[in-house]
CSV table of C-alpha atoms in Angstrom, one decimal:
chain,number,residue,atom,x,y,z
F,1412,MET,CA,134.9,86.1,125.6
F,1413,THR,CA,132.7,87.7,122.8
F,1414,ASP,CA,130.2,90.4,123.4
F,1415,GLU,CA,126.5,90.1,122.7
F,1416,VAL,CA,124.8,92.0,119.9
F,1417,VAL,CA,121.0,92.2,119.4
F,1418,HIS,CA,119.8,92.5,115.9
F,1419,VAL,CA,116.3,94.0,115.2
F,1420,SER,CA,114.4,94.3,112.0
F,1421,ALA,CA,111.1,96.1,112.1
F,1422,PRO,CA,108.6,96.3,109.2
F,1423,ALA,CA,107.3,99.3,107.3
F,1424,ARG,CA,103.5,99.7,107.2
F,1425,LEU,CA,101.0,101.0,104.8
F,1426,HIS,CA,98.2,103.1,106.2
F,1427,LEU,CA,95.1,102.3,104.1
F,1428,GLY,CA,92.8,104.9,105.6
F,1429,PHE,CA,91.1,106.3,108.7
F,1430,LEU,CA,87.7,105.0,109.8
F,1431,ASP,CA,86.3,108.0,111.6
F,1432,PRO,CA,88.6,111.0,112.2
F,1433,GLY,CA,85.5,113.0,113.3
F,1434,ALA,CA,84.7,110.7,116.2
F,1435,HIS,CA,81.0,110.6,115.3
F,1436,TRP,CA,80.6,107.4,117.4
F,1437,GLY,CA,82.7,108.4,120.3
F,1438,ARG,CA,86.1,107.0,119.2
F,1439,ARG,CA,88.4,109.1,117.0
F,1440,PHE,CA,90.4,108.0,114.0
F,1441,GLY,CA,90.5,104.2,113.8
F,1442,GLY,CA,92.4,102.8,110.8
F,1443,ILE,CA,93.4,100.0,108.5
F,1444,GLY,CA,97.1,99.1,108.0
F,1445,LEU,CA,99.3,96.4,106.4
F,1446,ALA,CA,102.8,95.4,107.5
F,1447,LEU,CA,105.3,95.1,104.7
F,1448,GLU,CA,108.4,92.9,104.2
F,1449,GLU,CA,110.3,95.9,102.7
F,1450,PRO,CA,111.5,98.5,103.4
F,1451,GLU,CA,112.5,97.8,107.0
F,1452,THR,CA,114.5,99.3,109.8
F,1453,ARG,CA,117.4,97.2,110.9
F,1454,LEU,CA,119.5,97.9,114.0
F,1455,ALA,CA,122.4,96.2,115.7
F,1456,ILE,CA,122.8,97.1,119.4
F,1457,ALA,CA,125.6,96.2,121.8
F,1458,ARG,CA,127.2,97.4,125.0
F,1459,SER,CA,130.1,99.7,124.6
F,1460,ASP,CA,132.6,101.7,126.7
F,1461,SER,CA,131.3,104.9,125.0
F,1462,LEU,CA,128.3,105.9,123.0
F,1463,ARG,CA,128.6,105.3,119.3
F,1464,VAL,CA,125.7,105.6,116.8
F,1465,THR,CA,126.3,105.0,113.1
F,1466,GLY,CA,124.2,104.9,110.0
F,1467,PRO,CA,121.1,106.8,109.1
F,1468,GLU,CA,118.8,108.5,111.6
F,1469,ALA,CA,121.7,108.7,114.2
F,1470,LYS,CA,120.3,111.8,115.9
F,1471,ARG,CA,116.8,110.4,116.3
F,1472,ILE,CA,118.3,107.1,117.7
F,1473,GLU,CA,120.3,109.1,120.2
F,1474,ALA,CA,117.2,110.9,121.4
F,1475,HIS,CA,115.2,107.7,121.7
F,1476,LEU,CA,118.1,106.1,123.6
F,1477,CYS,CA,118.2,108.9,126.1
F,1478,VAL,CA,114.5,108.4,126.8
F,1479,MET,CA,114.8,104.7,127.2
F,1480,ARG,CA,117.9,104.9,129.4
F,1481,ASP,CA,116.0,107.1,131.8
F,1482,ARG,CA,112.8,105.0,131.6
F,1483,LEU,CA,114.7,101.7,132.3
F,1484,ALA,CA,117.3,103.3,134.7
F,1485,LEU,CA,120.2,102.0,132.6
F,1486,ALA,CA,123.7,103.3,133.5
F,1487,GLY,CA,125.6,101.7,130.6
F,1488,THR,CA,126.5,103.0,127.2
F,1489,TYR,CA,125.9,101.4,123.8
F,1490,ARG,CA,127.0,101.0,120.3
F,1491,ILE,CA,124.2,101.1,117.8
F,1492,ASP,CA,124.5,100.6,114.1
F,1493,CYS,CA,121.5,101.5,112.0
F,1494,GLN,CA,122.0,99.2,109.0
F,1495,SER,CA,118.9,100.4,107.1
F,1496,ALA,CA,116.0,102.7,107.9
F,1497,ILE,CA,112.5,103.1,106.4
F,1498,PRO,CA,112.5,106.4,104.5
F,1499,ALA,CA,111.4,109.2,106.8
F,1500,HIS,CA,108.2,111.2,106.1
F,1501,THR,CA,107.0,109.0,103.3
F,1502,GLY,CA,103.9,107.5,104.9
F,1503,LEU,CA,105.4,104.2,105.9
F,1504,GLY,CA,105.6,104.5,109.7
F,1505,SER,CA,109.3,105.2,109.9
F,1506,GLY,CA,109.3,107.1,113.2
F,1507,THR,CA,107.3,104.5,115.2
F,1508,GLN,CA,109.4,101.6,113.8
F,1509,LEU,CA,112.7,103.3,114.5
F,1510,ALA,CA,111.7,104.2,118.1
F,1511,LEU,CA,110.3,100.8,119.0
F,1512,ALA,CA,113.0,98.8,117.2
F,1513,LEU,CA,115.5,100.6,119.5
F,1514,ALA,CA,113.3,100.1,122.6
F,1515,CYS,CA,112.8,96.3,121.9
F,1516,GLY,CA,116.5,95.8,121.1
F,1517,LEU,CA,117.6,97.5,124.2
F,1518,ARG,CA,115.2,95.5,126.4
F,1519,LYS,CA,116.4,92.2,124.7
F,1520,LEU,CA,120.0,93.1,125.3
F,1521,GLU,CA,119.4,93.9,129.0
F,1522,GLY,CA,117.2,90.8,129.6
F,1523,LEU,CA,114.1,92.9,130.3
F,1524,PRO,CA,110.5,92.0,129.2
F,1525,LEU,CA,109.1,93.8,126.2
F,1526,ASP,CA,106.6,96.6,126.8
F,1527,ILE,CA,105.7,97.8,123.4
F,1528,GLU,CA,102.6,99.8,124.3
F,1529,GLY,CA,104.4,101.5,127.3
F,1530,ASP,CA,107.5,102.3,125.3
F,1531,ALA,CA,105.4,103.7,122.5
F,1532,ALA,CA,103.7,106.1,124.9
F,1533,ALA,CA,107.0,107.1,126.5
F,1534,LEU,CA,108.6,107.7,123.1
F,1535,GLY,CA,105.6,109.8,121.8
F,1536,ARG,CA,104.4,107.2,119.3
F,1537,GLY,CA,101.0,105.8,118.5
F,1538,LYS,CA,99.0,109.0,119.4
F,1539,ARG,CA,96.5,108.5,116.6
F,1540,SER,CA,97.0,104.8,115.6
F,1541,GLY,CA,97.8,101.6,117.3
F,1542,LEU,CA,98.8,99.9,114.1
F,1543,GLY,CA,102.5,100.6,114.0
F,1544,ALA,CA,103.1,99.3,117.5
F,1545,SER,CA,101.0,96.2,116.8
F,1546,PHE,CA,103.1,95.3,113.8
F,1547,LEU,CA,106.1,95.0,116.1
F,1548,THR,CA,104.3,92.0,117.7
F,1549,ARG,CA,102.7,90.5,114.6
F,1550,GLY,CA,102.2,91.7,111.0
F,1551,GLY,CA,99.4,91.1,108.6
F,1552,LEU,CA,96.5,93.4,107.8
F,1553,ALA,CA,94.9,94.9,110.9
F,1554,VAL,CA,92.2,97.4,112.0
F,1555,ASP,CA,92.4,99.5,115.1
F,1556,GLY,CA,89.4,100.8,116.9
F,1557,GLY,CA,90.4,104.4,117.4
F,1558,LYS,CA,91.0,106.5,120.4
F,1559,GLY,CA,88.4,106.5,123.2
F,1560,GLU,CA,88.1,108.8,126.2
F,1561,GLU,CA,90.9,107.2,128.1
F,1562,ASP,CA,94.5,107.9,127.2
F,1563,SER,CA,95.3,104.4,126.1
F,1564,PRO,CA,96.5,103.0,122.8
F,1565,PRO,CA,93.9,102.3,120.2
F,1566,PRO,CA,93.0,98.6,120.4
F,1567,VAL,CA,93.5,96.3,117.4
F,1568,VAL,CA,90.0,94.9,116.8
F,1569,ALA,CA,90.7,92.7,113.7
F,1570,ARG,CA,93.7,91.1,112.1
F,1571,PHE,CA,94.2,88.7,109.2
F,1572,ASP,CA,97.1,87.2,107.5
F,1573,PHE,CA,97.8,88.9,104.1
F,1574,PRO,CA,97.6,86.5,101.2
F,1575,GLU,CA,101.1,85.1,100.4
F,1576,ASP,CA,100.8,85.5,96.6
F,1577,TRP,CA,99.6,89.1,96.6
F,1578,ARG,CA,102.1,91.8,96.0
F,1579,VAL,CA,102.1,95.5,96.8
F,1580,ILE,CA,103.5,98.0,94.2
F,1581,LEU,CA,105.0,101.0,96.0
F,1582,ALA,CA,105.7,104.3,94.2
F,1583,PHE,CA,108.2,106.7,95.8
F,1584,GLU,CA,108.8,110.2,94.5
F,1585,ARG,CA,112.6,110.9,94.9
F,1586,ASP,CA,113.5,113.5,97.6
F,1587,ALA,CA,109.9,114.2,98.4
F,1588,ALA,CA,108.3,114.2,101.9
F,1589,GLY,CA,104.7,114.1,103.1
F,1590,ILE,CA,103.2,116.5,105.7
F,1591,HIS,CA,104.7,115.9,109.1
F,1592,GLY,CA,105.5,117.7,112.4
F,1593,GLU,CA,103.9,121.0,113.1
F,1594,ALA,CA,102.3,121.0,109.6
F,1595,GLU,CA,100.5,117.8,110.3
F,1596,ILE,CA,99.2,119.1,113.7
F,1597,GLU,CA,98.0,122.3,111.9
F,1598,ALA,CA,96.3,120.3,109.2
F,1599,PHE,CA,94.3,118.2,111.7
F,1600,ALA,CA,93.4,121.4,113.6
F,1601,THR,CA,92.2,123.4,110.5
F,1602,LEU,CA,90.5,120.9,108.3
F,1603,PRO,CA,86.7,120.6,108.7
F,1604,ARG,CA,85.2,117.7,110.7
F,1605,PHE,CA,85.2,114.5,108.7
F,1606,SER,CA,81.6,113.8,107.7
F,1607,ARG,CA,79.4,111.2,109.5
F,1608,GLU,CA,78.3,109.8,106.1
F,1609,ALA,CA,81.8,109.2,104.9
F,1610,ALA,CA,82.8,107.6,108.2
F,1611,GLY,CA,79.8,105.3,108.1
F,1612,GLU,CA,80.6,104.3,104.5
F,1613,ILE,CA,84.3,103.6,105.3
F,1614,SER,CA,83.3,101.5,108.3
F,1615,ALA,CA,80.9,99.4,106.1
F,1616,LEU,CA,83.5,99.1,103.4
F,1617,THR,CA,86.1,97.8,105.9
F,1618,LEU,CA,83.7,95.3,107.4
F,1619,MET,CA,82.0,94.1,104.1
F,1620,GLN,CA,84.7,94.4,101.5
F,1621,VAL,CA,88.3,94.9,102.8
F,1622,LEU,CA,88.3,92.3,105.5
F,1623,PRO,CA,86.3,89.6,103.7
F,1624,GLY,CA,88.5,90.2,100.6
F,1625,VAL,CA,91.6,89.4,102.6
F,1626,ALA,CA,89.9,86.5,104.5
F,1627,GLU,CA,88.8,84.9,101.2
F,1628,ALA,CA,91.8,86.1,99.1
F,1629,ASP,CA,89.4,87.9,96.8
F,1630,ILE,CA,91.6,90.8,95.5
F,1631,ASN,CA,88.8,92.3,93.4
F,1632,LEU,CA,86.6,92.8,96.5
F,1633,PHE,CA,89.5,93.9,98.6
F,1634,GLY,CA,90.7,96.4,96.0
F,1635,GLN,CA,87.2,97.9,95.5
F,1636,GLY,CA,87.0,98.6,99.2
F,1637,VAL,CA,90.5,100.1,99.5
F,1638,ALA,CA,90.1,102.3,96.5
F,1639,ARG,CA,86.8,103.7,97.7
F,1640,ILE,CA,88.1,104.3,101.2
F,1641,GLN,CA,91.1,106.1,99.7
F,1642,ALA,CA,88.9,108.3,97.6
F,1643,LEU,CA,86.9,109.3,100.6
F,1644,VAL,CA,89.8,109.9,102.9
F,1645,GLY,CA,91.9,111.6,100.2
F,1646,SER,CA,89.1,114.0,99.3
F,1647,HIS,CA,88.9,115.1,102.9
F,1648,PHE,CA,92.7,115.7,103.3
F,1649,ALA,CA,93.1,117.2,99.8
F,1650,PRO,CA,93.0,120.9,100.9
F,1651,ALA,CA,96.0,120.3,103.2
F,1652,GLN,CA,98.1,118.2,100.8
F,1653,GLY,CA,97.3,119.7,97.5
F,1654,GLY,CA,95.0,117.0,96.1
F,1655,VAL,CA,93.8,113.5,96.8
F,1656,PHE,CA,97.5,112.5,96.4
F,1657,ALA,CA,100.3,114.6,97.8
F,1658,SER,CA,102.4,114.1,94.7
F,1659,SER,CA,101.0,114.7,91.2
F,1660,ARG,CA,103.6,112.3,89.8
F,1661,VAL,CA,102.5,109.6,92.1
F,1662,ALA,CA,98.8,110.4,91.3
F,1663,GLN,CA,99.5,109.9,87.5
F,1664,CYS,CA,101.3,106.7,88.2
F,1665,MET,CA,98.5,105.3,90.3
F,1666,GLU,CA,95.9,106.3,87.7
F,1667,CYS,CA,97.9,104.5,85.1
F,1668,LEU,CA,98.3,101.4,87.2
F,1669,ALA,CA,94.5,101.3,87.9
F,1670,ASP,CA,93.8,101.7,84.1
F,1671,LEU,CA,96.1,98.7,83.5
F,1672,GLY,CA,94.2,96.6,86.0
F,1673,ALA,CA,95.9,97.1,89.4
F,1674,HIS,CA,93.7,96.9,92.5
F,1675,GLY,CA,93.2,99.2,95.4
F,1676,ILE,CA,95.3,102.2,94.5
F,1677,GLY,CA,95.9,104.8,97.1
F,1678,GLN,CA,98.4,106.8,99.2
F,1679,SER,CA,99.8,105.7,102.5
F,1680,SER,CA,99.1,108.2,105.3
F,1681,TRP,CA,100.3,111.7,104.3
F,1682,GLY,CA,102.4,110.1,101.5
F,1683,PRO,CA,103.8,110.9,99.2
F,1684,THR,CA,104.2,107.1,98.8
F,1685,GLY,CA,101.5,105.6,96.6
F,1686,PHE,CA,100.5,101.9,96.5
F,1687,ALA,CA,98.6,99.4,94.4
F,1688,PHE,CA,97.9,95.7,94.7
F,1689,ALA,CA,98.5,92.8,92.3
F,1690,PRO,CA,97.4,89.1,92.6
F,1691,ASP,CA,101.0,87.8,92.2
F,1692,GLU,CA,104.6,88.6,91.4
F,1693,THR,CA,104.3,88.1,87.6
F,1694,SER,CA,101.2,90.4,87.4
F,1695,ALA,CA,103.0,93.1,89.5
F,1696,LYS,CA,106.1,93.0,87.3
F,1697,THR,CA,103.9,93.3,84.2
F,1698,LEU,CA,102.0,96.2,85.6
F,1699,VAL,CA,105.2,98.1,86.5
F,1700,ALA,CA,106.7,97.4,83.0
F,1701,ARG,CA,103.6,98.6,81.2
F,1702,ALA,CA,103.3,101.7,83.3
F,1703,ALA,CA,107.0,102.5,82.5
F,1704,GLU,CA,106.2,102.0,78.8
F,1705,ARG,CA,103.5,104.7,79.1
F,1706,GLY,CA,105.9,107.1,80.8
F,1707,ALA,CA,104.0,107.0,84.1
F,1708,THR,CA,107.0,106.2,86.2
F,1709,GLN,CA,109.3,109.2,85.4
F,1710,GLY,CA,110.8,110.7,88.5
F,1711,LEU,CA,109.6,107.8,90.6
F,1712,ASP,CA,111.1,104.7,92.1
F,1713,LEU,CA,108.7,101.7,92.0
F,1714,GLN,CA,109.2,98.7,94.3
F,1715,ILE,CA,107.3,95.4,94.4
F,1716,VAL,CA,107.0,94.0,98.0
F,1717,ARG,CA,105.2,91.3,99.9
F,1718,GLY,CA,103.0,91.8,102.9
F,1719,ARG,CA,104.5,90.7,106.2
F,1720,ASN,CA,102.6,88.3,108.4
F,1721,GLY,CA,105.1,88.2,111.2
F,1722,GLY,CA,106.3,90.9,113.6
F,1723,ALA,CA,109.7,92.3,114.2
F,1724,ALA,CA,112.7,89.9,114.3
F,1725,ILE,CA,114.6,90.4,117.5
F,1726,GLU,CA,117.7,88.1,117.8
F,1727,ARG,CA,120.6,88.0,120.2
F,1728,ARG,CA,123.9,86.9,118.7
F,1729,GLU,CA,127.5,86.7,119.7
F,1730,ALA,CA,129.6,89.5,118.2
F,1731,GLU,CA,132.2,88.6,115.6
F,1732,PRO,CA,135.5,88.5,117.4
F,1733,VAL,CA,138.1,90.9,116.1
F,1734,PRO,CA,141.1,89.1,114.7
F,1735,VAL,CA,144.3,89.6,116.6
F,1736,ARG,CA,147.2,90.6,114.3
F,1737,ARG,CA,150.5,89.2,115.4
F,1738,SER,CA,153.6,91.1,114.6
F,1739,ARG,CA,156.1,89.2,112.6
F,1740,THR,CA,159.7,89.2,113.6
F,1741,GLY,CA,162.5,88.1,111.4
């Protein structure tokens, strides 16, 4: 009899900007996000006689597993293979996707119903944004309504499919990391309050440019809104991260791409990952090639990806049987 293995693939996400970090209208943060086809976190989870975790992020997986075993009162042990992981501390939601991929896979293996919001809270995820958790259920471009007075996850208040032809150009600086951990907490504590005027403008841009642009597949309108939101948010966080972009190399690359005709340049969350949008695959490849010709991609890795309109893939399979080697006697 073969053992069961659950395979989970969870999408990275772009964070396109906060709506109102200053809580001028009673709810704090709020944000716009987009699920991506790549990179993704992929786990294979099976029962085992002893704990074995392989692949990247093994220590974090073990910590999440400990929380989930206690939460679900599970007595068994598991074999977990992390086949790929979203790069950590690059602004692509790696921590939330890793934690919830493990939680969803474990529940699937044990025949338990999914509880993404509850597991996110138990694992310490989604404290400022409900986007990462929502993308486990369904992808697309989404807006969350921020944190209210009650200690509940920010609700997703709008969601659209991302146009199939559009492409996202990602720019990664090698071996670089954005602000995270205690430095992130300190940054939020020490920065001045986000202005009411900027929050109002971002909210209007989201409602009147970003969302209609996606709904009507108008990349010019969408890009104008995203670029302006990024300028407002980036200016606010610049004192903490050293500029509108956390990486000067990424900043130069994004400026070059914008000059070449890319749409909606920006930085995802604390970065250092930068992004830009193109109307199709051919346009995206041309933009990347021309930026390279201008020397704007040195020290960076650029990747062209699609938006992801579906959520995480969670699949139960039969494990591959181990071949039995028979001894040969002469």
